[in-house]
CSV table of C-alpha atoms in Angstrom, one decimal:
chain,number,residue,atom,x,y,z
A,2,MET,CA,79.4,82.0,82.1
A,3,VAL,CA,81.8,84.0,79.4
A,4,TYR,CA,84.2,85.1,82.5
A,5,GLY,CA,83.8,82.0,84.4
A,6,ILE,CA,85.6,80.1,81.0
A,7,LEU,CA,88.3,82.8,80.7
A,8,MET,CA,88.4,81.9,84.6
A,9,LEU,CA,88.9,78.3,84.1
A,10,ALA,CA,91.3,79.1,81.0
A,11,MET,CA,93.6,81.1,83.9
A,12,LEU,CA,93.2,78.4,86.4
A,13,LEU,CA,94.6,76.0,84.1
A,14,GLY,CA,97.7,78.4,83.6
A,15,SER,CA,97.1,79.3,79.9
A,16,ILE,CA,100.0,80.5,78.7
A,17,SER,CA,98.7,83.2,75.8
A,18,ALA,CA,100.6,83.8,72.2
A,19,PHE,CA,102.0,87.7,72.6
A,20,SER,CA,105.4,88.5,72.3
A,21,ILE,CA,107.0,92.3,72.1
A,22,LYS,CA,109.3,94.0,69.6
A,23,ILE,CA,112.2,96.2,70.9
A,24,VAL,CA,112.8,99.1,68.7
A,25,GLY,CA,115.9,102.0,68.9
A,26,LEU,CA,118.8,98.9,69.0
A,27,PRO,CA,122.1,100.3,67.2
A,28,GLY,CA,121.7,99.3,63.4
A,29,GLY,CA,117.9,100.2,63.2
A,30,LYS,CA,117.6,96.4,64.4
A,31,VAL,CA,114.7,95.2,65.7
A,32,GLU,CA,114.2,91.9,68.3
A,33,SER,CA,111.6,89.9,69.7
A,34,LEU,CA,110.6,88.2,73.3
A,35,PRO,CA,108.1,85.2,72.8
A,36,GLY,CA,105.0,85.6,75.0
A,37,MET,CA,105.9,82.2,76.7
A,38,TYR,CA,109.2,84.3,77.6
A,39,VAL,CA,107.3,87.4,78.7
A,40,ASN,CA,105.0,85.6,81.4
A,41,SER,CA,108.1,84.3,83.1
A,42,PHE,CA,109.1,87.9,84.0
A,43,ARG,CA,107.9,89.4,87.4
A,44,ARG,CA,106.1,92.7,87.7
A,45,TRP,CA,106.8,95.1,90.2
A,46,ILE,CA,105.8,98.7,90.9
A,47,ALA,CA,107.4,101.1,92.7
A,48,GLU,CA,106.9,104.3,94.5
A,49,ASP,CA,108.8,107.3,96.8
A,50,GLU,CA,108.5,105.9,100.5
A,51,GLN,CA,106.2,108.5,101.4
A,52,SER,CA,103.5,107.9,98.5
A,53,ASN,CA,99.9,107.6,99.8
A,54,ASN,CA,99.5,103.5,98.9
A,55,ASP,CA,97.0,101.6,100.3
A,56,GLY,CA,98.8,98.5,99.5
A,57,LYS,CA,101.0,96.2,100.9
A,58,MET,CA,104.6,97.6,100.8
A,59,ASN,CA,108.0,95.6,100.3
A,60,SER,CA,111.2,97.4,101.0
A,61,CYS,CA,113.4,95.0,100.1
A,62,ALA,CA,115.2,96.4,97.1
A,63,SER,CA,115.6,99.9,97.4
A,64,ASN,CA,116.0,102.7,101.0
A,65,THR,CA,114.3,105.3,99.6
A,66,MET,CA,111.7,103.8,97.7
A,67,LYS,CA,109.2,101.0,98.3
A,68,ILE,CA,108.6,97.8,96.1
A,69,GLU,CA,105.5,96.0,95.7
A,70,PRO,CA,105.1,92.7,93.9
A,71,VAL,CA,102.0,92.2,91.4
A,72,ALA,CA,100.9,89.0,92.6
A,73,GLY,CA,101.0,86.2,89.9
A,74,ALA,CA,103.7,87.3,87.4
A,75,GLY,CA,106.0,85.7,87.2
A,76,ILE,CA,107.2,81.8,87.5
A,77,SER,CA,107.5,82.7,91.5
A,78,ILE,CA,103.3,82.5,92.2
A,79,ASP,CA,101.1,81.9,94.5
A,80,GLU,CA,98.9,79.5,94.5
A,81,GLY,CA,95.6,80.3,92.8
A,82,TRP,CA,96.9,83.3,91.0
A,83,VAL,CA,96.7,83.8,87.8
A,84,ASN,CA,99.0,85.7,85.7
A,85,PRO,CA,97.5,89.1,84.8
A,86,THR,CA,100.0,90.4,82.3
A,87,SER,CA,98.8,91.2,78.9
A,88,THR,CA,99.9,92.6,75.5
A,89,GLU,CA,96.6,92.8,73.7
A,90,ASP,CA,93.5,93.0,75.5
A,91,LEU,CA,92.1,95.0,79.4
A,92,PHE,CA,89.4,92.5,80.5
A,93,TRP,CA,87.4,94.9,82.7
A,94,PRO,CA,84.3,92.8,84.7
A,95,LEU,CA,81.1,94.3,85.2
A,96,ASP,CA,81.2,94.3,89.0
A,97,ILE,CA,84.3,96.3,89.8
A,98,LYS,CA,85.7,99.8,88.8
A,99,LEU,CA,89.1,100.0,87.5
A,100,GLN,CA,91.0,103.1,87.6
A,101,ALA,CA,94.5,103.9,86.0
A,102,ARG,CA,97.6,105.9,86.2
A,103,PRO,CA,100.4,106.5,84.1
A,104,ALA,CA,103.5,104.8,84.2
A,105,LEU,CA,107.2,104.1,83.1
A,106,ASN,CA,107.9,100.9,82.3
A,107,VAL,CA,111.2,99.5,82.5
A,108,MET,CA,112.9,96.0,82.2
A,109,LEU,CA,116.0,94.6,84.5
A,110,LYS,CA,118.0,91.9,83.3
A,111,GLN,CA,119.9,90.6,86.4
A,112,GLY,CA,119.7,93.6,88.1
A,113,VAL,CA,120.7,95.9,84.7
A,114,LEU,CA,118.0,98.5,83.2
A,115,SER,CA,117.7,97.1,79.8
A,116,TYR,CA,114.7,98.4,77.9
A,117,VAL,CA,111.8,101.3,78.7
A,118,SER,CA,108.3,102.0,77.9
A,119,PRO,CA,105.0,103.4,79.0
A,120,GLY,CA,103.0,101.6,81.1
A,121,LEU,CA,99.6,102.1,82.4
A,122,ASP,CA,99.2,100.6,86.1
A,123,VAL,CA,95.7,99.6,86.9
A,124,ARG,CA,94.1,98.8,89.9
A,125,VAL,CA,90.7,97.9,91.5
A,126,PRO,CA,89.4,100.3,95.1
A,127,HIS,CA,88.6,97.9,97.6
A,128,LYS,CA,87.8,98.3,101.3
A,129,ASP,CA,90.7,96.1,102.1
A,130,GLY,CA,93.3,97.6,99.4
A,131,SER,CA,93.9,98.0,95.9
A,132,TRP,CA,94.2,95.1,93.9
A,133,ARG,CA,95.9,94.8,90.2
A,134,ASN,CA,95.5,91.6,90.0
A,135,TYR,CA,92.3,91.1,89.1
A,136,GLY,CA,92.2,88.0,87.0
A,137,MET,CA,93.4,88.0,82.9
A,138,ASN,CA,94.4,90.7,81.2
A,139,SER,CA,94.4,92.8,84.4
A,140,GLN,CA,97.8,94.1,84.0
A,141,PRO,CA,98.9,95.6,80.6
A,142,ILE,CA,102.2,96.0,78.7
A,143,SER,CA,103.4,97.7,75.7
A,144,ARG,CA,103.3,95.4,72.9
A,145,GLN,CA,107.1,97.1,71.8
A,146,TRP,CA,109.3,98.3,73.8
A,147,THR,CA,112.8,100.1,73.4
A,148,SER,CA,116.3,101.1,74.1
A,149,LEU,CA,117.5,103.3,77.1
A,150,ASP,CA,119.1,105.5,74.5
A,151,VAL,CA,116.1,106.7,73.0
A,152,ALA,CA,114.2,107.2,75.9
A,153,MET,CA,117.2,109.4,77.2
A,154,GLU,CA,116.2,112.0,74.6
A,155,GLN,CA,115.2,115.0,75.1
A,156,MET,CA,112.5,115.5,74.5
A,157,PHE,CA,111.1,111.6,75.4
A,158,HIS,CA,107.4,111.7,76.4
A,159,VAL,CA,104.3,109.7,77.1
A,160,GLU,CA,101.1,110.4,75.8
A,161,SER,CA,97.9,108.3,75.9
A,162,PHE,CA,94.6,108.7,74.2
A,163,ILE,CA,91.3,106.4,74.2
A,164,LEU,CA,90.2,105.3,70.8
A,165,GLN,CA,86.7,104.5,70.3
A,166,ASN,CA,84.0,103.8,66.9
A,167,GLU,CA,81.2,106.6,67.0
A,168,SER,CA,78.7,104.3,65.6
A,169,ALA,CA,78.7,100.2,65.2
A,170,ALA,CA,77.7,101.3,61.4
A,171,ASP,CA,79.9,103.9,60.1
A,172,GLY,CA,83.4,102.4,62.0
A,173,ASP,CA,84.5,106.0,62.3
A,174,VAL,CA,87.0,106.7,65.3
A,175,THR,CA,87.3,109.2,67.7
A,176,HIS,CA,90.7,109.2,70.0
A,177,THR,CA,90.5,111.2,73.4
A,178,THR,CA,93.2,112.1,75.8
A,179,LEU,CA,93.4,109.8,78.4
A,180,PHE,CA,96.6,111.8,80.3
A,181,ASP,CA,98.1,114.9,79.6
A,182,SER,CA,101.4,114.7,78.2
A,183,MET,CA,104.3,113.4,80.6
A,184,ASP,CA,107.7,114.0,80.6
A,185,ILE,CA,109.8,110.8,81.8
A,186,ARG,CA,113.3,112.6,83.6
A,187,ASN,CA,112.0,112.7,86.8
A,188,ALA,CA,111.3,109.9,87.0
A,189,MET,CA,114.1,108.0,84.8
A,190,GLN,CA,116.0,110.6,87.7
A,191,LYS,CA,114.1,108.1,90.4
A,192,VAL,CA,114.6,104.8,88.1
A,193,ALA,CA,118.5,105.8,88.3
A,194,THR,CA,118.2,106.1,91.9
A,195,PHE,CA,116.4,102.5,92.3
A,196,ILE,CA,118.8,100.6,90.9
A,197,GLY,CA,121.8,102.1,92.7
A,198,GLU,CA,120.4,100.7,96.3
A,199,ILE,CA,119.3,97.5,95.0
A,200,ASP,CA,120.3,95.2,97.4
A,201,PRO,CA,122.2,92.7,96.7
A,202,LEU,CA,120.3,89.6,97.8
A,203,SER,CA,116.9,91.4,96.4
A,204,PRO,CA,115.5,89.2,93.5
A,205,LEU,CA,115.7,91.6,91.4
A,206,ASN,CA,119.2,91.0,90.9
A,207,SER,CA,118.3,87.6,88.9
A,208,GLY,CA,116.8,87.1,86.0
A,209,PHE,CA,114.2,88.9,84.5
A,210,HIS,CA,111.8,92.2,85.6
A,211,ILE,CA,109.5,94.1,84.9
A,212,VAL,CA,108.2,96.8,87.2
A,213,SER,CA,106.7,100.4,87.2
A,214,PHE,CA,107.1,103.6,88.0
A,215,PRO,CA,104.1,106.1,88.7
A,216,LEU,CA,104.3,109.1,86.5
A,217,ILE,CA,101.5,111.1,89.0
A,218,ASP,CA,100.4,110.0,92.3
A,219,ARG,CA,96.5,110.2,91.5
A,220,PHE,CA,94.8,107.4,90.2
A,221,SER,CA,91.7,108.4,87.4
A,222,ASP,CA,88.8,105.9,86.9
A,223,LEU,CA,88.7,104.5,83.6
A,224,PRO,CA,86.0,105.5,81.4
A,225,CYS,CA,83.1,102.9,81.6
A,226,PRO,CA,79.5,102.7,79.8
A,227,THR,CA,76.4,104.4,81.1
A,228,PRO,CA,74.6,101.8,84.1
A,229,THR,CA,72.0,101.3,81.2
A,230,ASP,CA,74.5,99.7,79.2
A,231,ASP,CA,76.1,97.5,81.4
A,232,GLN,CA,72.3,96.3,82.2
A,233,ASN,CA,71.8,95.2,78.7
A,234,LYS,CA,75.3,93.6,78.2
A,235,LYS,CA,74.7,89.3,78.5
A,236,GLU,CA,78.5,88.8,76.4
A,237,SER,CA,82.3,90.5,76.5
A,238,GLU,CA,81.6,93.9,74.8
A,239,VAL,CA,84.9,95.7,73.5
A,240,ILE,CA,83.9,99.5,74.5
A,241,TYR,CA,87.5,101.4,73.5
A,242,ARG,CA,91.0,101.2,72.7
A,243,ILE,CA,93.7,102.5,75.2
A,244,VAL,CA,97.0,103.7,73.3
A,245,MET,CA,100.1,104.7,74.7
A,246,PHE,CA,103.3,106.0,73.1
A,247,GLY,CA,106.6,106.3,74.6
A,248,THR,CA,108.5,108.8,72.1
A,249,SER,CA,110.6,111.2,70.9
A,250,GLU,CA,107.8,112.5,67.7
A,251,PRO,CA,106.5,116.1,68.8
A,252,PHE,CA,102.7,115.1,68.4
A,253,GLY,CA,101.6,111.4,69.5
A,254,SER,CA,98.3,111.9,68.7
A,255,LYS,CA,99.7,112.0,64.8
A,256,LEU,CA,101.3,108.5,65.8
A,257,LEU,CA,97.7,107.2,65.6
A,258,ASP,CA,97.7,107.2,62.0
A,259,MET,CA,100.9,106.3,61.5
A,260,ASP,CA,101.2,102.6,60.0
A,261,GLU,CA,103.3,99.8,62.2
A,262,ASP,CA,106.6,100.0,59.9
A,263,ILE,CA,106.8,104.0,61.2
A,264,LEU,CA,106.5,103.3,64.6
A,265,THR,CA,109.6,101.2,64.4
A,266,MET,CA,111.5,102.8,62.0
A,267,SER,CA,110.9,106.2,64.6
A,268,SER,CA,111.6,103.8,67.7
A,269,THR,CA,107.9,104.2,69.6
A,270,SER,CA,107.1,102.2,72.2
A,271,VAL,CA,103.5,101.4,72.1
A,272,LEU,CA,101.1,100.1,74.7
A,273,GLU,CA,97.5,99.0,72.8
A,274,VAL,CA,94.8,96.7,74.8
A,275,VAL,CA,91.5,96.4,73.6
A,276,VAL,CA,88.8,97.3,76.6
A,277,ALA,CA,86.4,95.3,76.9
A,278,ARG,CA,82.9,94.2,79.4
A,279,THR,CA,83.1,91.3,81.3
A,280,SER,CA,80.2,89.0,83.2
A,281,LYS,CA,80.7,89.7,86.7
A,282,GLY,CA,83.6,87.7,88.4
A,283,CYS,CA,81.1,86.7,91.4
A,284,GLU,CA,78.5,84.6,88.7
A,285,SER,CA,81.9,82.7,88.1
A,286,ASP,CA,82.0,79.2,88.4
A,287,TYR,CA,85.3,78.6,88.2
A,288,LEU,CA,86.4,81.7,90.2
A,289,PRO,CA,90.2,80.7,92.0
A,290,GLN,CA,89.9,81.2,96.0
A,291,PRO,CA,92.5,84.4,95.4
A,292,TYR,CA,89.6,86.5,94.0
A,293,LYS,CA,87.1,85.5,96.4
A,294,PRO,CA,87.1,88.4,99.1
A,295,LEU,CA,87.1,91.1,96.0
A,296,TYR,CA,84.1,89.0,93.8
A,297,ILE,CA,82.0,87.5,96.8
A,298,GLY,CA,83.6,89.3,100.2
């Protein structure tokens, strides 16, 4: 029932109140973009032409890279899809498997590279191909982005962690590495090539867009509770947090203990989402038509 209510909210086109912050600007200036505005940004996945991808790709933007739109992200959406973008939560219905890989997200304005952040490319592996938009809060983006100048620093890299309470009683939090530390120089070269090859008639030359460049080809299964835990679950349940940093600081794990002001002053880009298990999508009374092949078959 919880997931059904959430899906109804999606269907009605509710707009979340999140906003994103821009750091690393000249003079230490900090800017923000409201969630209503960010929700209008279209989302894309860009990969090498030879990459093995089981999703439908569209090569309209580049001669050497393929680009796939994320269904439902942005203003121009197909009927029935919901906007999957979120800066706070990653929902995980009980009846699907989730995989992810680290990415470099870039924000384009009128085809010009503007800001950079770490990204998390999430998918549901399926016999009919990968699903990225599997419902509300299924495609996270960073809550804090940084400038191109900061991202071009030699030490800039992406680090990823899982934070989990040791027990409900003591409140102690432990962290483990989600992905190995990733240098982004190769990805930035791909970004430069991609932008240089954008077709003049591409939709990327108009308005704002977020394009994700995977840092590795392979997807990994996201950690999930044991089957016994899932069988006993009745309501939405938080299982852990995922935190990713795009930073020039040498030890990303130390940033986990820093307050927000330090993260801002260090021009660190931050993706932080709460991963929550939710009721089965197939049991929803309000499942939009585009999702029925995924949850019902």
